[in-house]
Each structure stands twice: as C-alpha cells, then as structure tokens.
C-alpha cells in the first residue's frame, strides 16, 4: 500500500520502515471516485468475496451514544481486509440528524488506514463520501445479483431522499440500470422536491412521481430503496409488498418484523445484522430463530443461494468496515499515483527508543 517510507530504530537497532502519514480531503476523494461506479462496484464485490472466504477481520461496530440526545450517535467501524488490498483501519462516522435543519449534512466521517507491516496509520481520509459510495455500491451490487432470478425492475421507488438516495441512484444509473419511472417519498416536501430536481438534472427522461404516502410509493415500485434515518420500524403491513418487489433496506430499521417474516431475506453479514435493534434483529428477538434469513449476499455471489422470484425479496445490509477499507485504499492509491498526497512530514516524531 505505501509508496514511501522513512526509518526508525527498533529495540535491536535494525531499521524499520515507517510509512509517511497523508491527509486526503473530500475534494480529492470525490475526484478519485467520480465516474467510476462500475469499478467501485467490482471493488465492493471483491471485498465481499474476500470477507466471505474468511480473509478479513470485521469486529462489531461500536456505538457512542449520548443519554441527553438519543437521536445522535458516533460509530466506530474497525476492520482488516486481506486479498490484494491488505490494509487495516477504522471508520469514525457520526450521525446527528439535527444538522439537516441547520443546513449541513447529517453524517460526517473520517477513515484511518493502517499499514499491516508496522501498524502505523498512513492516511486519514474524509469519509462521508467514501461511506456513501460504498453503501451505494453495495446496494447496486445486490440489486444486480438479486434481480437475476426475476424480471429486472423498471419502476424504482426511493423512500427517504437524502445523500444516500442520491448516491444510490447515481450508482444504479452508472452501472446500466434504466427505469421507466422513478417514485419519490419523503416526510419533508422540500427534500422530495430537491430530489426531483436532482433527477431532472441527472438526465433522467422518464416519469417522476412524488408520492404523499409510503403505501403508494411501495405499491407502485418494483424496486424499493429505503434510505431514511428511522430509528424503529414504521412500515408494518406486509400486503403493501404483495407484488413481490425487490427491496434495498439500506437504512435497516424501517420494516416491522411481520414484513420480513412474509419475505425472503438476504443480509450482508449475519452477525452484524442481528445487532443494534435492526429490523432483522427484532425478528430474531421475536422468534428466537435465524431461520427467516435465506443467506448472505456472498452466498448469492457464490451460487450457494438462489433468491426466489415469487416473494418480496429484502436485502438488509449492516454496512461492513471492510467495504470502507476497500474503497479508501483505492482512493489512496489513485491520489498517490497522481502525486496528490498531502504528506505531513513530521507527524510521527518520537521515532528513537531512547531519544
């Protein structure tokens, strides 16, 4: 991963390479990723396969919560990814919903990348863009593979239309999806209008319908994307899904247990998804069983599971730190190759054991 190094003395006086430490801005991240939707989806697919093979370490995420502000949280996602990437790191991402009313994004994040040879961090990247990118790439990958056993959806509905919805639409469009109709629903009319404006500017020429009700959006869509900030289920009626749509349950807490129990369910990682009161976790708590899970996305990629076409099919991704590492390492490599790394030469200062 590292392209340059300097040395420090070890206890045995043998020189040990210490990687330089670089900071990569959000502008650099966006430039490195722009227009590379297919390439990033391939990166995410590879990361899922490496994770599925066991060549990764992805501990449970740690949630920092504030007793006096239950809506706010900061999450730590540590991970290590093998394969050709061979990098460790940590994403530190906050979610403060009140930011939206103040005119700034809800989420902010940084990603630290660590050298596996020395353990030294070698980069700090702005990561709200990386996080949105890996989330959208994961969902686009799932939409592709999970639609291969059914007719490919032509009508998509976005339930919750913030940054993640925008990125997800970009990744669907950038990987060859074509829609006749895009349906939109959000609790805030201004957000729905803003997303409609984004769609029109993106070049979409089909019909755009803004739905006043969640039921209307779901019933009118063959592919449903949930990208909300819901903390608990708010969609309870399985009959809304009687037309057997493909559901990208990206926000993880929108669907009540009865909806999942009436559907086929795919997750990205079983242990991660059955935590933190996600919708799948609520099902497990109610039933005491994991039998409602058909398998993981890696099971689908590897042919161990074939999703049914005669049921609603729900993909609930917790979001794995290994995906952030895969995208972050890709960004670091591209910025480094372009000579754009902002290296802080004296970041590591005490490099001699006895001064």
XYZ file of C-alpha atoms in Angstrom:
355
model
C 0.000 0.000 0.000
C 2.677 2.532 0.951
C 4.825 4.165 -1.688
C 7.339 5.987 0.508
C 8.814 5.396 3.942
C 11.300 6.628 6.469
C 13.043 4.604 9.146
C 13.122 4.423 12.895
C 15.329 2.393 15.176
C 13.850 -0.736 16.688
C 14.945 -2.188 20.021
C 17.583 -4.202 18.136
C 18.757 -1.109 16.203
C 17.566 -2.635 12.933
C 15.880 -0.008 10.737
C 12.116 -0.415 10.406
C 10.149 1.330 7.695
C 7.572 3.776 8.994
C 5.060 4.910 6.382
C 4.511 8.615 5.785
C 1.210 9.985 7.006
C -1.042 11.710 4.474
C -4.337 13.580 4.671
C -6.785 13.207 1.771
C -9.560 15.775 1.502
C -13.152 15.244 0.480
C -12.497 17.042 -2.798
C -9.698 14.588 -3.587
C -11.878 11.630 -2.604
C -14.690 12.801 -4.852
C -12.321 13.380 -7.763
C -10.799 9.916 -7.357
C -14.213 8.223 -7.390
C -16.180 10.315 -9.888
C -17.482 8.335 -12.855
C -16.022 5.042 -11.617
C -19.242 3.398 -10.488
C -18.620 0.069 -12.213
C -15.051 -0.105 -10.937
C -16.140 0.625 -7.370
C -18.941 -1.969 -7.510
C -16.331 -4.510 -8.626
C -14.135 -3.477 -5.672
C -17.037 -3.967 -3.274
C -17.876 -7.346 -4.787
C -14.275 -8.455 -4.335
C -14.318 -7.252 -0.720
C -17.492 -9.255 -0.040
C -15.899 -12.356 -1.539
C -12.697 -11.881 0.491
C -14.785 -11.380 3.632
C -16.855 -14.450 2.798
C -13.678 -16.519 2.409
C -12.594 -15.573 5.931
C -9.639 -13.398 4.880
C -10.805 -10.408 6.886
C -11.431 -9.231 10.419
C -14.609 -7.218 10.929
C -15.469 -6.826 14.638
C -18.825 -5.475 15.804
C -19.316 -1.754 15.314
C -19.162 0.330 18.474
C -21.923 2.899 19.038
C -21.163 6.010 21.061
C -24.500 7.411 22.223
C -25.439 10.461 24.270
C -28.040 9.990 27.041
C -29.398 13.508 26.651
C -29.514 13.309 22.825
C -30.830 9.858 21.838
C -31.029 10.708 18.124
C -27.302 11.448 17.882
C -24.565 8.830 17.658
C -20.989 8.269 16.532
C -19.995 4.813 15.308
C -16.571 3.170 15.134
C -16.105 0.505 12.457
C -12.707 -1.239 12.819
C -11.683 -3.805 10.215
C -8.845 -5.549 8.420
C -9.075 -6.711 4.815
C -6.854 -9.268 3.119
C -6.772 -10.319 -0.504
C -4.869 -7.898 -2.720
C -5.790 -4.917 -0.532
C -4.070 -5.918 2.724
C -4.942 -2.961 4.896
C -6.463 -2.336 8.314
C -8.287 0.723 9.550
C -11.148 2.433 11.278
C -14.096 4.472 10.081
C -15.355 7.002 12.659
C -18.732 8.254 11.465
C -21.247 10.480 13.206
C -24.973 10.821 12.623
C -26.541 13.996 14.002
C -29.988 14.333 12.354
C -30.429 17.870 13.671
C -27.701 19.029 11.319
C -30.132 18.900 8.410
C -32.289 21.707 9.812
C -29.118 23.729 10.312
C -28.237 23.347 6.627
C -25.327 20.906 6.933
C -25.239 17.144 6.235
C -26.419 14.720 8.883
C -23.318 12.497 8.672
C -19.612 13.295 8.856
C -16.736 10.833 8.914
C -13.040 10.122 8.684
C -11.294 6.912 7.679
C -7.907 5.915 9.073
C -5.828 3.417 7.070
C -3.149 1.374 8.859
C -0.102 -0.321 7.381
C -0.266 -4.058 8.181
C 3.530 -4.434 8.334
C 4.083 -1.862 11.107
C 0.616 -0.999 12.372
C 1.301 2.678 11.710
C -1.555 4.729 10.259
C -0.558 6.077 6.876
C -3.613 8.067 5.821
C -6.609 9.963 7.125
C -9.333 10.397 4.508
C -12.529 12.420 4.571
C -15.011 9.566 4.615
C -18.592 10.757 4.317
C -18.137 10.397 0.546
C -16.400 7.031 0.922
C -19.175 5.822 3.233
C -21.939 6.934 0.867
C -20.051 5.426 -2.068
C -19.551 2.002 -0.502
C -23.181 1.977 0.691
C -24.449 2.788 -2.787
C -22.062 0.348 -4.465
C -23.132 -2.431 -2.086
C -26.806 -1.780 -2.814
C -26.231 -1.589 -6.580
C -24.316 -4.867 -6.450
C -27.152 -6.509 -4.525
C -29.770 -5.115 -6.903
C -27.909 -6.637 -9.846
C -27.442 -10.091 -8.370
C -30.803 -10.344 -6.604
C -32.714 -9.385 -9.757
C -31.140 -12.162 -11.833
C -33.841 -14.654 -10.824
C -36.721 -12.288 -11.606
C -37.725 -9.722 -14.208
C -35.443 -6.719 -13.912
C -37.335 -3.832 -12.266
C -38.308 -0.862 -14.417
C -40.036 1.179 -11.677
C -37.948 2.238 -8.686
C -39.102 3.996 -5.538
C -36.893 5.989 -3.171
C -38.234 6.178 0.381
C -36.114 8.890 2.032
C -34.226 11.091 -0.398
C -31.076 12.463 1.203
C -27.431 11.994 0.268
C -27.531 8.186 0.307
C -30.504 8.085 -2.071
C -28.686 10.416 -4.459
C -25.561 8.280 -4.409
C -27.573 5.112 -4.839
C -29.369 6.482 -7.873
C -26.010 7.559 -9.308
C -24.643 4.046 -8.860
C -27.694 2.374 -10.358
C -27.546 4.680 -13.376
C -23.764 4.320 -13.619
C -23.978 0.514 -13.710
C -26.521 0.279 -16.503
C -29.912 0.387 -14.790
C -32.666 2.021 -16.831
C -36.031 2.968 -15.361
C -39.319 3.986 -16.922
C -40.497 5.581 -13.697
C -38.889 6.869 -10.500
C -41.130 7.261 -7.452
C -40.209 9.523 -4.545
C -41.479 9.756 -0.969
C -40.093 11.753 1.944
C -41.612 13.152 5.102
C -40.250 16.571 4.134
C -41.738 18.037 0.920
C -38.659 20.206 0.360
C -36.471 17.097 0.276
C -38.767 15.371 -2.206
C -38.737 18.471 -4.418
C -34.948 18.709 -4.174
C -34.507 15.062 -5.157
C -36.875 15.520 -8.068
C -34.742 18.448 -9.224
C -31.603 16.308 -8.930
C -33.221 13.567 -11.049
C -34.209 16.045 -13.736
C -30.691 17.489 -13.816
C -29.180 13.992 -13.974
C -30.719 13.496 -17.409
C -33.492 11.096 -16.431
C -36.252 11.403 -19.032
C -38.856 9.026 -17.631
C -41.756 9.786 -15.331
C -41.037 11.144 -11.836
C -43.848 10.733 -9.314
C -43.793 12.237 -5.824
C -45.981 10.118 -3.532
C -47.699 11.532 -0.479
C -47.927 8.129 1.212
C -45.484 5.328 1.874
C -48.031 2.756 0.753
C -48.447 4.438 -2.617
C -44.720 4.501 -3.257
C -44.207 0.851 -2.284
C -47.146 -0.497 -4.274
C -46.052 1.477 -7.358
C -42.427 0.288 -7.297
C -40.786 -2.956 -8.379
C -37.522 -1.902 -6.725
C -37.879 -0.088 -3.378
C -34.980 1.755 -1.732
C -35.239 2.631 1.959
C -32.698 5.340 2.822
C -34.195 7.015 5.878
C -32.949 7.900 9.360
C -35.684 5.855 11.055
C -34.771 4.506 14.474
C -37.597 1.986 14.638
C -39.993 0.289 12.202
C -42.693 2.405 10.619
C -43.815 0.108 7.769
C -45.932 -2.695 9.208
C -48.303 -4.029 6.545
C -46.980 -6.992 4.504
C -49.807 -6.559 1.981
C -48.077 -3.452 0.637
C -45.452 -5.854 -0.756
C -47.896 -8.331 -2.323
C -46.475 -7.601 -5.788
C -43.129 -9.125 -4.663
C -40.769 -6.174 -5.102
C -37.012 -6.232 -4.595
C -36.300 -4.104 -1.501
C -32.962 -2.468 -0.700
C -33.429 -1.918 3.032
C -30.337 0.269 3.337
C -31.434 2.121 6.471
C -32.079 -1.178 8.274
C -34.799 -0.135 10.719
C -37.785 0.771 8.548
C -39.545 -2.591 8.269
C -41.526 -4.285 11.024
C -40.868 -7.964 11.787
C -44.121 -9.045 10.132
C -42.890 -7.630 6.805
C -39.601 -9.528 6.992
C -41.348 -12.725 8.066
C -43.502 -12.543 4.925
C -40.438 -12.099 2.692
C -37.190 -13.736 1.615
C -34.294 -12.061 3.421
C -30.666 -11.549 2.404
C -28.143 -9.729 4.605
C -24.503 -8.743 4.126
C -23.302 -10.348 7.368
C -25.499 -12.354 9.719
C -23.784 -11.498 12.997
C -23.633 -7.773 12.264
C -27.241 -7.515 11.108
C -28.582 -9.268 14.195
C -27.495 -6.447 16.496
C -28.457 -2.912 17.492
C -32.221 -3.412 17.084
C -32.134 -3.544 13.317
C -35.263 -4.953 11.693
C -33.621 -8.409 11.307
C -32.539 -8.246 14.953
C -36.135 -7.507 16.014
C -37.287 -10.593 14.098
C -34.714 -12.743 15.863
C -35.768 -11.330 19.225
C -39.423 -12.088 18.475
C -38.949 -15.600 17.074
C -35.772 -16.739 18.825
C -34.538 -18.007 15.463
C -32.460 -17.054 12.432
C -34.445 -19.280 10.102
C -36.066 -16.264 8.432
C -32.691 -15.433 6.820
C -32.171 -17.005 3.409
C -28.445 -16.212 3.444
C -25.857 -13.532 2.759
C -25.020 -11.597 -0.366
C -21.798 -13.630 -0.596
C -23.956 -16.778 -0.619
C -25.740 -15.340 -3.650
C -22.489 -14.271 -5.341
C -21.049 -17.745 -4.814
C -24.153 -19.587 -6.011
C -24.961 -21.192 -2.655
C -28.314 -19.384 -2.514
C -30.747 -18.643 -5.331
C -33.247 -15.914 -4.376
C -36.912 -16.702 -5.096
C -38.926 -14.705 -7.604
C -42.332 -15.382 -6.029
C -41.808 -13.473 -2.760
C -40.825 -9.985 -1.693
C -37.023 -10.051 -1.541
C -35.361 -7.828 1.059
C -31.656 -7.001 1.221
C -30.679 -5.595 4.638
C -27.001 -4.537 4.703
C -25.492 -3.509 8.031
C -22.543 -1.920 6.237
C -19.169 -3.545 6.784
C -15.929 -1.776 7.643
C -14.095 -3.922 5.085
C -16.004 -2.108 2.341
C -14.781 1.266 3.598
C -11.235 -0.108 3.580
C -11.564 -1.364 0.014
C -12.835 1.986 -1.277
C -10.461 4.013 0.917
C -7.411 2.040 -0.216
C -8.489 2.550 -3.827
C -8.765 6.308 -3.273
C -5.359 6.442 -1.557
C -3.734 4.595 -4.446
C -5.275 6.860 -7.068
C -4.341 10.059 -5.219
C -0.814 8.740 -4.614
C -0.350 7.771 -8.266
C -1.452 11.274 -9.275
C 1.120 12.825 -6.924
C -1.595 14.451 -4.833
C -0.876 13.117 -1.351
C -0.569 15.823 1.313
C 2.109 14.217 3.475
C 2.705 15.585 6.961
C 6.428 15.003 7.208
C 6.796 15.289 10.979
C 3.544 13.610 12.003
C 5.453 10.743 13.657
C 8.064 12.486 15.751
C 9.390 10.255 18.555
C 10.961 7.509 16.467
C 14.023 6.722 18.584
C 13.506 4.460 21.546
C 15.817 6.443 23.843
C 15.650 9.840 22.211
